[in-house]
DNA sequence: CGTGACCTTTGATATGGATCAACGGCCATA
DNA sequence: TATGGCCGTTGATCCATATCAAAGGTCACG
C-alpha cells in the first residue's frame, strides 16, 4: 500500500501546468470520450490530455502489458480491442476481460503489472507515464469520479464472471457469454434481452472463448454445436452468431427453474 | 447508465451543508478509517459522515443486501465480516469475496443490487441513502480518490480469483486460498510468503470455502487432508490452519514448473 | 487452382471432481 | 452424563468435461 499513496496522495503537488497547455485538439484523440469520461472536460483539456501522452500504434497480437514486469505506464485505448489475461507457468491461461476504445489500463497502484494485455487487432492507444497519474487527477478531478463508476461497473462484471467460472456448466457459460457479448456490443440494453434472430459479430477465436470461459476449445465447439442443433442459435460462419431465441438462451444462462 | 449520471454527475448541487454539521465525534464511528479512507478528513468531517448515516447492528447470518432488490442504500462496515455472493435459482452459490471493517458496499451505479451480502458474525455498519452519494463525494472528494484505489485493488483480486476459478485444480485452489487468506489477515506482506509454521484463524465453514473456491465441501475437505498428509499444513481444529511450509504451498498455488 | 498451415469440428477415451452414502466428532441442551 | 443435530471426513461410484485423435474447412500464397 505504500506505492498507493505515492501515486494518488491528494497532497502531491501538481506537476502539469495547464496555463502552458497547447490549444484545443480533436477529442477523437482521446479514447476516454468513448466512456463518457470526457463529458465534463473542455476541448482544451481533452487536447491537453491527448498531448500529454505518447501515441502508439500496435500490430495485432502484440503483448504490450506483461504480467510481472515493472508497471511504468498507464494506457488509454483509442481504437481496437485488446484481451486481458493472466497465465500460469505451465501455459494455462485465463482471459479476465476485454478492453476497447475508451478503456483505461494499468491504473492499479502496484509496482508490477498484475495482468497481461494483448491486442486482438490493430490498436491505437495513448501511453502515460504513471508518475503523472496524480497530476492528471489533480487537473481533471472529474476523471476520478468517472473512473470510479467504471471500476465499480467492472467489479459487477467480474462478480458475474466468478459465478460463471465457479458454478455454471459448459452450456450455461456459453449461453451467458453470448448474451453478455450482445450487451457489450450494445445490441441490447444492459440487463435486457436482444430481439430474436439478431446477428452478432464474434471476433474471437475458439481458443480465446475457451480461455475466457474456463473451458477447452473442444467443449466450446461442442456446446455451440448443441445450441445450434437445438435451434437456439445459428452459426453462419466462425465469426458470426445469430441469436435465434434469446429468451431460451437466457433460461439456460440463468439456470431458470 | 442513466442512473450513473444521477449519482455521480459532478454538477449536482451539494445537498449537505457542512456549516451546520455537528461537532467532532470519534473516528471509530467510521469504518472508513480502517481502509485509510479518512486519512485526509478532519475529525469534524469524519464525525459528520458518521452522523449522516443510520447505525445498524446485525446478528450473524443476516442477509442485509439481497441480489435483485432495489439498491436504496450503500454501506460502510464498522466491525465484523460479511460474505458477498451471487446465487442461481437452483441454489448454486458463488461467494465473490469477503468484506470487513472499512469496506464500502453498494456503490455501483445500478438500480438493483447485483449481489447479496450476509453477515458472518455480529456486524455493525453505517447505512447511507444512495441519494446522498453525490453530496458525500462533493464534500469529501478525497474519498473518491481513495475509493478508486480500493476498487482498483479489488479488480486485481477478482482477476486472481478468475484465474483460480477458471484454470486451477482443486489442490491449487486450496493452496492459493490459504496464502491469500494469510495476506488478508496481514500475517505476511502483500505478495510475500508467511514464515513457516505460522498459525492462522480460518473462521469459514467448509461450505463457505467450497462456495468461494468453486468446489464441493467434500473436495475441500479431501484437498485439505491431502495437504496435511503431505506435511504442508496442520489442522489443529476446524477453524485453525498452521502453514508448515508456505513455500511448498506457493509452488502448488502458482503451478511452479 | 493447388498446397500447406492453421483452426474448428467431431469422435473415442480418460479422469478430476461431483454425487451418493455412511460414519464420526463436537457442542448445546436436558 | 446422555441425546440429538449439525458439520466435517472418508469411501464408492458416476459423470461432465478434459484429453487424445483424426478429419474437414478456410485462407494465404505461389
PDB file of N, CA, C and O in Angstrom, chain A residues 89-154:
ATOM      1  N   UNK A  89       2.572 -20.712 -15.073  1.00  0.00           N
ATOM      2  CA  UNK A  89       3.852 -21.069 -15.692  1.00  0.00           C
ATOM      3  C   UNK A  89       3.736 -22.210 -16.700  1.00  0.00           C
ATOM      4  O   UNK A  89       4.499 -22.267 -17.663  1.00  0.00           O
ATOM      5  N   UNK A  90       2.773 -23.117 -16.507  1.00  0.00           N
ATOM      6  CA  UNK A  90       2.661 -24.250 -17.427  1.00  0.00           C
ATOM      7  C   UNK A  90       1.836 -23.908 -18.665  1.00  0.00           C
ATOM      8  O   UNK A  90       1.552 -24.787 -19.472  1.00  0.00           O
ATOM      9  N   UNK A  91       1.443 -22.651 -18.797  1.00  0.00           N
ATOM     10  CA  UNK A  91       0.782 -22.242 -20.026  1.00  0.00           C
ATOM     11  C   UNK A  91      -0.719 -22.075 -19.924  1.00  0.00           C
ATOM     12  O   UNK A  91      -1.334 -21.488 -20.810  1.00  0.00           O
ATOM     13  N   UNK A  92      -1.319 -22.588 -18.855  1.00  0.00           N
ATOM     14  CA  UNK A  92      -2.751 -22.342 -18.691  1.00  0.00           C
ATOM     15  C   UNK A  92      -2.993 -20.844 -18.653  1.00  0.00           C
ATOM     16  O   UNK A  92      -2.220 -20.098 -18.054  1.00  0.00           O
ATOM     17  N   UNK A  93      -4.064 -20.428 -19.303  1.00  0.00           N
ATOM     18  CA  UNK A  93      -4.325 -19.008 -19.440  1.00  0.00           C
ATOM     19  C   UNK A  93      -5.769 -18.698 -19.081  1.00  0.00           C
ATOM     20  O   UNK A  93      -6.665 -19.463 -19.435  1.00  0.00           O
ATOM     21  N   UNK A  94      -6.011 -17.615 -18.378  1.00  0.00           N
ATOM     22  CA  UNK A  94      -7.374 -17.166 -18.121  1.00  0.00           C
ATOM     23  C   UNK A  94      -7.520 -15.746 -18.624  1.00  0.00           C
ATOM     24  O   UNK A  94      -6.840 -14.840 -18.140  1.00  0.00           O
ATOM     25  N   UNK A  95      -8.395 -15.565 -19.606  1.00  0.00           N
ATOM     26  CA  UNK A  95      -8.726 -14.212 -20.049  1.00  0.00           C
ATOM     27  C   UNK A  95      -9.686 -13.617 -19.031  1.00  0.00           C
ATOM     28  O   UNK A  95     -10.733 -14.206 -18.745  1.00  0.00           O
ATOM     29  N   UNK A  96      -9.331 -12.479 -18.458  1.00  0.00           N
ATOM     30  CA  UNK A  96     -10.155 -11.891 -17.395  1.00  0.00           C
ATOM     31  C   UNK A  96     -11.105 -10.838 -17.942  1.00  0.00           C
ATOM     32  O   UNK A  96     -12.002 -10.393 -17.227  1.00  0.00           O
ATOM     33  N   UNK A  97     -10.879 -10.445 -19.183  1.00  0.00           N
ATOM     34  CA  UNK A  97     -11.787  -9.479 -19.766  1.00  0.00           C
ATOM     35  C   UNK A  97     -11.256  -8.918 -21.066  1.00  0.00           C
ATOM     36  O   UNK A  97     -10.160  -9.272 -21.514  1.00  0.00           O
ATOM     37  N   UNK A  98     -12.049  -8.059 -21.670  1.00  0.00           N
ATOM     38  CA  UNK A  98     -11.667  -7.401 -22.901  1.00  0.00           C
ATOM     39  C   UNK A  98     -11.755  -5.892 -22.702  1.00  0.00           C
ATOM     40  O   UNK A  98     -12.558  -5.413 -21.897  1.00  0.00           O
ATOM     41  N   UNK A  99     -10.923  -5.167 -23.410  1.00  0.00           N
ATOM     42  CA  UNK A  99     -10.959  -3.708 -23.299  1.00  0.00           C
ATOM     43  C   UNK A  99     -10.949  -3.111 -24.692  1.00  0.00           C
ATOM     44  O   UNK A  99     -10.254  -3.600 -25.584  1.00  0.00           O
ATOM     45  N   UNK A 100     -11.751  -2.081 -24.882  1.00  0.00           N
ATOM     46  CA  UNK A 100     -11.838  -1.429 -26.182  1.00  0.00           C
ATOM     47  C   UNK A 100     -11.652   0.066 -26.058  1.00  0.00           C
ATOM     48  O   UNK A 100     -11.180   0.553 -25.028  1.00  0.00           O
ATOM     49  N   UNK A 101     -12.037   0.802 -27.098  1.00  0.00           N
ATOM     50  CA  UNK A 101     -11.846   2.252 -27.109  1.00  0.00           C
ATOM     51  C   UNK A 101     -12.412   2.921 -25.855  1.00  0.00           C
ATOM     52  O   UNK A 101     -13.544   2.651 -25.482  1.00  0.00           O
ATOM     53  N   UNK A 102     -11.612   3.758 -25.227  1.00  0.00           N
ATOM     54  CA  UNK A 102     -12.054   4.461 -24.041  1.00  0.00           C
ATOM     55  C   UNK A 102     -11.571   3.853 -22.742  1.00  0.00           C
ATOM     56  O   UNK A 102     -11.510   4.528 -21.732  1.00  0.00           O
ATOM     57  N   UNK A 103     -11.233   2.557 -22.780  1.00  0.00           N
ATOM     58  CA  UNK A 103     -10.805   1.892 -21.556  1.00  0.00           C
ATOM     59  C   UNK A 103      -9.447   2.398 -21.080  1.00  0.00           C
ATOM     60  O   UNK A 103      -8.550   2.653 -21.878  1.00  0.00           O
ATOM     61  N   UNK A 104      -9.316   2.493 -19.762  1.00  0.00           N
ATOM     62  CA  UNK A 104      -8.024   2.761 -19.141  1.00  0.00           C
ATOM     63  C   UNK A 104      -7.451   1.457 -18.609  1.00  0.00           C
ATOM     64  O   UNK A 104      -8.176   0.640 -18.051  1.00  0.00           O
ATOM     65  N   UNK A 105      -6.165   1.266 -18.769  1.00  0.00           N
ATOM     66  CA  UNK A 105      -5.492   0.073 -18.267  1.00  0.00           C
ATOM     67  C   UNK A 105      -4.294   0.483 -17.421  1.00  0.00           C
ATOM     68  O   UNK A 105      -3.630   1.475 -17.716  1.00  0.00           O
ATOM     69  N   UNK A 106      -4.031  -0.311 -16.384  1.00  0.00           N
ATOM     70  CA  UNK A 106      -2.812  -0.102 -15.615  1.00  0.00           C
ATOM     71  C   UNK A 106      -2.919   0.973 -14.557  1.00  0.00           C
ATOM     72  O   UNK A 106      -1.907   1.550 -14.156  1.00  0.00           O
ATOM     73  N   UNK A 107      -4.139   1.239 -14.073  1.00  0.00           N
ATOM     74  CA  UNK A 107      -4.305   2.278 -13.053  1.00  0.00           C
ATOM     75  C   UNK A 107      -4.076   1.747 -11.640  1.00  0.00           C
ATOM     76  O   UNK A 107      -3.876   2.525 -10.721  1.00  0.00           O
ATOM     77  N   UNK A 108      -4.128   0.430 -11.456  1.00  0.00           N
ATOM     78  CA  UNK A 108      -3.998  -0.115 -10.102  1.00  0.00           C
ATOM     79  C   UNK A 108      -2.640   0.256  -9.511  1.00  0.00           C
ATOM     80  O   UNK A 108      -1.621   0.304 -10.206  1.00  0.00           O
ATOM     81  N   UNK A 109      -2.656   0.525  -8.214  1.00  0.00           N
ATOM     82  CA  UNK A 109      -1.457   1.022  -7.539  1.00  0.00           C
ATOM     83  C   UNK A 109      -0.527  -0.117  -7.153  1.00  0.00           C
ATOM     84  O   UNK A 109      -0.390  -0.466  -5.996  1.00  0.00           O
ATOM     85  N   UNK A 110       0.096  -0.728  -8.146  1.00  0.00           N
ATOM     86  CA  UNK A 110       1.043  -1.797  -7.876  1.00  0.00           C
ATOM     87  C   UNK A 110       2.342  -1.480  -8.595  1.00  0.00           C
ATOM     88  O   UNK A 110       2.346  -0.733  -9.579  1.00  0.00           O
ATOM     89  N   UNK A 111       3.445  -2.028  -8.112  1.00  0.00           N
ATOM     90  CA  UNK A 111       4.734  -1.747  -8.750  1.00  0.00           C
ATOM     91  C   UNK A 111       4.951  -2.643  -9.970  1.00  0.00           C
ATOM     92  O   UNK A 111       5.707  -2.296 -10.865  1.00  0.00           O
ATOM     93  N   UNK A 112       4.284  -3.792  -9.988  1.00  0.00           N
ATOM     94  CA  UNK A 112       4.383  -4.684 -11.149  1.00  0.00           C
ATOM     95  C   UNK A 112       3.018  -4.850 -11.788  1.00  0.00           C
ATOM     96  O   UNK A 112       1.997  -4.782 -11.114  1.00  0.00           O
ATOM     97  N   UNK A 113       3.013  -5.106 -13.085  1.00  0.00           N
ATOM     98  CA  UNK A 113       1.757  -5.377 -13.767  1.00  0.00           C
ATOM     99  C   UNK A 113       1.132  -6.654 -13.213  1.00  0.00           C
ATOM    100  O   UNK A 113       1.818  -7.663 -13.051  1.00  0.00           O
ATOM    101  N   UNK A 114      -0.144  -6.620 -12.948  1.00  0.00           N
ATOM    102  CA  UNK A 114      -0.828  -7.767 -12.361  1.00  0.00           C
ATOM    103  C   UNK A 114      -1.533  -8.611 -13.421  1.00  0.00           C
ATOM    104  O   UNK A 114      -2.201  -9.583 -13.104  1.00  0.00           O
ATOM    105  N   UNK A 115      -1.419  -8.195 -14.687  1.00  0.00           N
ATOM    106  CA  UNK A 115      -2.043  -8.953 -15.770  1.00  0.00           C
ATOM    107  C   UNK A 115      -1.309  -8.610 -17.058  1.00  0.00           C
ATOM    108  O   UNK A 115      -0.496  -7.675 -17.087  1.00  0.00           O
ATOM    109  N   UNK A 116      -1.579  -9.358 -18.096  1.00  0.00           N
ATOM    110  CA  UNK A 116      -1.013  -9.070 -19.402  1.00  0.00           C
ATOM    111  C   UNK A 116      -2.110  -8.536 -20.308  1.00  0.00           C
ATOM    112  O   UNK A 116      -3.291  -8.796 -20.084  1.00  0.00           O
ATOM    113  N   UNK A 117      -1.722  -7.770 -21.315  1.00  0.00           N
ATOM    114  CA  UNK A 117      -2.678  -7.260 -22.287  1.00  0.00           C
ATOM    115  C   UNK A 117      -2.107  -7.458 -23.685  1.00  0.00           C
ATOM    116  O   UNK A 117      -0.929  -7.187 -23.923  1.00  0.00           O
ATOM    117  N   UNK A 118      -2.954  -7.938 -24.591  1.00  0.00           N
ATOM    118  CA  UNK A 118      -2.532  -8.263 -25.951  1.00  0.00           C
ATOM    119  C   UNK A 118      -3.565  -7.734 -26.935  1.00  0.00           C
ATOM    120  O   UNK A 118      -4.769  -7.909 -26.727  1.00  0.00           O
ATOM    121  N   UNK A 119      -3.086  -7.107 -27.988  1.00  0.00           N
ATOM    122  CA  UNK A 119      -4.022  -6.585 -28.982  1.00  0.00           C
ATOM    123  C   UNK A 119      -4.675  -7.734 -29.744  1.00  0.00           C
ATOM    124  O   UNK A 119      -4.056  -8.765 -29.987  1.00  0.00           O
ATOM    125  N   UNK A 120      -5.946  -7.537 -30.132  1.00  0.00           N
ATOM    126  CA  UNK A 120      -6.647  -8.542 -30.913  1.00  0.00           C
ATOM    127  C   UNK A 120      -6.728  -8.116 -32.371  1.00  0.00           C
ATOM    128  O   UNK A 120      -7.117  -8.903 -33.229  1.00  0.00           O
ATOM    129  N   UNK A 121      -6.395  -6.858 -32.634  1.00  0.00           N
ATOM    130  CA  UNK A 121      -6.463  -6.283 -33.976  1.00  0.00           C
ATOM    131  C   UNK A 121      -5.550  -5.063 -33.941  1.00  0.00           C
ATOM    132  O   UNK A 121      -4.944  -4.793 -32.913  1.00  0.00           O
ATOM    133  N   UNK A 122      -5.424  -4.315 -35.039  1.00  0.00           N
ATOM    134  CA  UNK A 122      -4.604  -3.099 -34.965  1.00  0.00           C
ATOM    135  C   UNK A 122      -5.177  -2.163 -33.899  1.00  0.00           C
ATOM    136  O   UNK A 122      -6.386  -1.953 -33.851  1.00  0.00           O
ATOM    137  N   UNK A 123      -4.330  -1.651 -33.038  1.00  0.00           N
ATOM    138  CA  UNK A 123      -4.779  -0.846 -31.901  1.00  0.00           C
ATOM    139  C   UNK A 123      -4.002   0.466 -31.851  1.00  0.00           C
ATOM    140  O   UNK A 123      -2.791   0.488 -32.106  1.00  0.00           O
ATOM    141  N   UNK A 124      -4.700   1.534 -31.561  1.00  0.00           N
ATOM    142  CA  UNK A 124      -4.056   2.804 -31.265  1.00  0.00           C
ATOM    143  C   UNK A 124      -4.364   3.175 -29.826  1.00  0.00           C
ATOM    144  O   UNK A 124      -5.520   3.044 -29.393  1.00  0.00           O
ATOM    145  N   UNK A 125      -3.356   3.592 -29.111  1.00  0.00           N
ATOM    146  CA  UNK A 125      -3.587   3.952 -27.718  1.00  0.00           C
ATOM    147  C   UNK A 125      -2.666   5.078 -27.287  1.00  0.00           C
ATOM    148  O   UNK A 125      -1.690   5.418 -27.971  1.00  0.00           O
ATOM    149  N   UNK A 126      -3.016   5.690 -26.170  1.00  0.00           N
ATOM    150  CA  UNK A 126      -2.187   6.716 -25.545  1.00  0.00           C
ATOM    151  C   UNK A 126      -1.498   6.105 -24.333  1.00  0.00           C
ATOM    152  O   UNK A 126      -2.143   5.441 -23.529  1.00  0.00           O
ATOM    153  N   UNK A 127      -0.198   6.359 -24.238  1.00  0.00           N
ATOM    154  CA  UNK A 127       0.557   5.825 -23.111  1.00  0.00           C
ATOM    155  C   UNK A 127       0.978   6.981 -22.217  1.00  0.00           C
ATOM    156  O   UNK A 127       1.558   7.959 -22.702  1.00  0.00           O
ATOM    157  N   UNK A 128       0.684   6.881 -20.929  1.00  0.00           N
ATOM    158  CA  UNK A 128       1.045   7.916 -19.967  1.00  0.00           C
ATOM    159  C   UNK A 128       2.058   7.361 -18.973  1.00  0.00           C
ATOM    160  O   UNK A 128       1.959   6.207 -18.561  1.00  0.00           O
ATOM    161  N   UNK A 129       2.996   8.176 -18.601  1.00  0.00           N
ATOM    162  CA  UNK A 129       3.880   7.784 -17.509  1.00  0.00           C
ATOM    163  C   UNK A 129       3.080   7.733 -16.218  1.00  0.00           C
ATOM    164  O   UNK A 129       2.299   8.633 -15.923  1.00  0.00           O
ATOM    165  N   UNK A 130       3.265   6.672 -15.451  1.00  0.00           N
ATOM    166  CA  UNK A 130       2.476   6.541 -14.222  1.00  0.00           C
ATOM    167  C   UNK A 130       2.808   7.616 -13.203  1.00  0.00           C
ATOM    168  O   UNK A 130       2.009   7.908 -12.317  1.00  0.00           O
ATOM    169  N   UNK A 131       3.998   8.187 -13.310  1.00  0.00           N
ATOM    170  CA  UNK A 131       4.347   9.236 -12.349  1.00  0.00           C
ATOM    171  C   UNK A 131       3.468  10.466 -12.536  1.00  0.00           C
ATOM    172  O   UNK A 131       3.407  11.335 -11.680  1.00  0.00           O
ATOM    173  N   UNK A 132       2.739  10.504 -13.652  1.00  0.00           N
ATOM    174  CA  UNK A 132       1.889  11.672 -13.889  1.00  0.00           C
ATOM    175  C   UNK A 132       0.440  11.435 -13.458  1.00  0.00           C
ATOM    176  O   UNK A 132      -0.398  12.312 -13.597  1.00  0.00           O
ATOM    177  N   UNK A 133       0.158  10.239 -12.925  1.00  0.00           N
ATOM    178  CA  UNK A 133      -1.232   9.945 -12.558  1.00  0.00           C
ATOM    179  C   UNK A 133      -1.783  10.993 -11.609  1.00  0.00           C
ATOM    180  O   UNK A 133      -2.863  11.558 -11.833  1.00  0.00           O
ATOM    181  N   UNK A 134      -1.027  11.264 -10.541  1.00  0.00           N
ATOM    182  CA  UNK A 134      -1.524  12.199  -9.528  1.00  0.00           C
ATOM    183  C   UNK A 134      -1.807  13.555 -10.161  1.00  0.00           C
ATOM    184  O   UNK A 134      -2.830  14.188  -9.884  1.00  0.00           O
ATOM    185  N   UNK A 135      -0.886  13.991 -11.037  1.00  0.00           N
ATOM    186  CA  UNK A 135      -1.046  15.303 -11.667  1.00  0.00           C
ATOM    187  C   UNK A 135      -2.272  15.322 -12.576  1.00  0.00           C
ATOM    188  O   UNK A 135      -3.037  16.293 -12.587  1.00  0.00           O
ATOM    189  N   UNK A 136      -2.471  14.261 -13.325  1.00  0.00           N
ATOM    190  CA  UNK A 136      -3.630  14.196 -14.219  1.00  0.00           C
ATOM    191  C   UNK A 136      -4.920  14.292 -13.405  1.00  0.00           C
ATOM    192  O   UNK A 136      -5.835  15.054 -13.733  1.00  0.00           O
ATOM    193  N   UNK A 137      -4.991  13.533 -12.319  1.00  0.00           N
ATOM    194  CA  UNK A 137      -6.193  13.569 -11.485  1.00  0.00           C
ATOM    195  C   UNK A 137      -6.371  14.945 -10.848  1.00  0.00           C
ATOM    196  O   UNK A 137      -7.493  15.402 -10.645  1.00  0.00           O
ATOM    197  N   UNK A 138      -5.250  15.576 -10.526  1.00  0.00           N
ATOM    198  CA  UNK A 138      -5.333  16.895  -9.904  1.00  0.00           C
ATOM    199  C   UNK A 138      -5.958  17.895 -10.861  1.00  0.00           C
ATOM    200  O   UNK A 138      -6.777  18.724 -10.475  1.00  0.00           O
ATOM    201  N   UNK A 139      -5.597  17.762 -12.135  1.00  0.00           N
ATOM    202  CA  UNK A 139      -6.132  18.687 -13.133  1.00  0.00           C
ATOM    203  C   UNK A 139      -7.567  18.361 -13.514  1.00  0.00           C
ATOM    204  O   UNK A 139      -8.359  19.245 -13.799  1.00  0.00           O
ATOM    205  N   UNK A 140      -7.868  17.075 -13.543  1.00  0.00           N
ATOM    206  CA  UNK A 140      -9.186  16.637 -14.021  1.00  0.00           C
ATOM    207  C   UNK A 140      -9.875  15.766 -12.980  1.00  0.00           C
ATOM    208  O   UNK A 140     -10.041  14.569 -13.180  1.00  0.00           O
ATOM    209  N   UNK A 141     -10.285  16.370 -11.879  1.00  0.00           N
ATOM    210  CA  UNK A 141     -10.882  15.558 -10.808  1.00  0.00           C
ATOM    211  C   UNK A 141     -12.093  14.779 -11.281  1.00  0.00           C
ATOM    212  O   UNK A 141     -12.377  13.694 -10.773  1.00  0.00           O
ATOM    213  N   UNK A 142     -12.794  15.292 -12.282  1.00  0.00           N
ATOM    214  CA  UNK A 142     -13.987  14.595 -12.748  1.00  0.00           C
ATOM    215  C   UNK A 142     -13.617  13.236 -13.329  1.00  0.00           C
ATOM    216  O   UNK A 142     -14.407  12.303 -13.319  1.00  0.00           O
ATOM    217  N   UNK A 143     -12.373  13.136 -13.800  1.00  0.00           N
ATOM    218  CA  UNK A 143     -11.905  11.864 -14.347  1.00  0.00           C
ATOM    219  C   UNK A 143     -11.977  10.783 -13.274  1.00  0.00           C
ATOM    220  O   UNK A 143     -12.402   9.656 -13.533  1.00  0.00           O
ATOM    221  N   UNK A 144     -11.582  11.155 -12.075  1.00  0.00           N
ATOM    222  CA  UNK A 144     -11.613  10.213 -10.965  1.00  0.00           C
ATOM    223  C   UNK A 144     -13.015   9.691 -10.706  1.00  0.00           C
ATOM    224  O   UNK A 144     -13.232   8.508 -10.478  1.00  0.00           O
ATOM    225  N   UNK A 145     -13.943  10.620 -10.715  1.00  0.00           N
ATOM    226  CA  UNK A 145     -15.322  10.232 -10.443  1.00  0.00           C
ATOM    227  C   UNK A 145     -15.824   9.258 -11.491  1.00  0.00           C
ATOM    228  O   UNK A 145     -16.438   8.243 -11.195  1.00  0.00           O
ATOM    229  N   UNK A 146     -15.546   9.571 -12.734  1.00  0.00           N
ATOM    230  CA  UNK A 146     -15.995   8.698 -13.813  1.00  0.00           C
ATOM    231  C   UNK A 146     -15.280   7.357 -13.743  1.00  0.00           C
ATOM    232  O   UNK A 146     -15.879   6.302 -13.949  1.00  0.00           O
ATOM    233  N   UNK A 147     -13.974   7.403 -13.453  1.00  0.00           N
ATOM    234  CA  UNK A 147     -13.225   6.147 -13.376  1.00  0.00           C
ATOM    235  C   UNK A 147     -13.742   5.284 -12.237  1.00  0.00           C
ATOM    236  O   UNK A 147     -13.765   4.048 -12.334  1.00  0.00           O
ATOM    237  N   UNK A 148     -14.156   5.918 -11.158  1.00  0.00           N
ATOM    238  CA  UNK A 148     -14.720   5.146 -10.050  1.00  0.00           C
ATOM    239  C   UNK A 148     -15.986   4.429 -10.512  1.00  0.00           C
ATOM    240  O   UNK A 148     -16.169   3.247 -10.234  1.00  0.00           O
ATOM    241  N   UNK A 149     -16.821   5.109 -11.271  1.00  0.00           N
ATOM    242  CA  UNK A 149     -18.007   4.463 -11.819  1.00  0.00           C
ATOM    243  C   UNK A 149     -17.641   3.278 -12.696  1.00  0.00           C
ATOM    244  O   UNK A 149     -18.227   2.204 -12.594  1.00  0.00           O
ATOM    245  N   UNK A 150     -16.661   3.512 -13.579  1.00  0.00           N
ATOM    246  CA  UNK A 150     -16.251   2.446 -14.482  1.00  0.00           C
ATOM    247  C   UNK A 150     -15.718   1.256 -13.693  1.00  0.00           C
ATOM    248  O   UNK A 150     -16.058   0.098 -13.963  1.00  0.00           O
ATOM    249  N   UNK A 151     -14.891   1.546 -12.692  1.00  0.00           N
ATOM    250  CA  UNK A 151     -14.307   0.469 -11.889  1.00  0.00           C
ATOM    251  C   UNK A 151     -15.390  -0.318 -11.158  1.00  0.00           C
ATOM    252  O   UNK A 151     -15.345  -1.555 -11.097  1.00  0.00           O
ATOM    253  N   UNK A 152     -16.377   0.401 -10.619  1.00  0.00           N
ATOM    254  CA  UNK A 152     -17.473  -0.283  -9.925  1.00  0.00           C
ATOM    255  C   UNK A 152     -18.232  -1.177 -10.894  1.00  0.00           C
ATOM    256  O   UNK A 152     -18.610  -2.298 -10.552  1.00  0.00           O
ATOM    257  N   UNK A 153     -18.446  -0.674 -12.104  1.00  0.00           N
ATOM    258  CA  UNK A 153     -19.148  -1.483 -13.099  1.00  0.00           C
ATOM    259  C   UNK A 153     -18.326  -2.733 -13.444  1.00  0.00           C
ATOM    260  O   UNK A 153     -18.878  -3.826 -13.579  1.00  0.00           O
ATOM    261  N   UNK A 154     -17.027  -2.559 -13.548  1.00  0.00           N
ATOM    262  CA  UNK A 154     -16.197  -3.725 -13.872  1.00  0.00           C
ATOM    263  C   UNK A 154     -16.175  -4.727 -12.734  1.00  0.00           C
ATOM    264  O   UNK A 154     -16.061  -5.935 -12.965  1.00  0.00           O
TER     265      UNK A 154
END
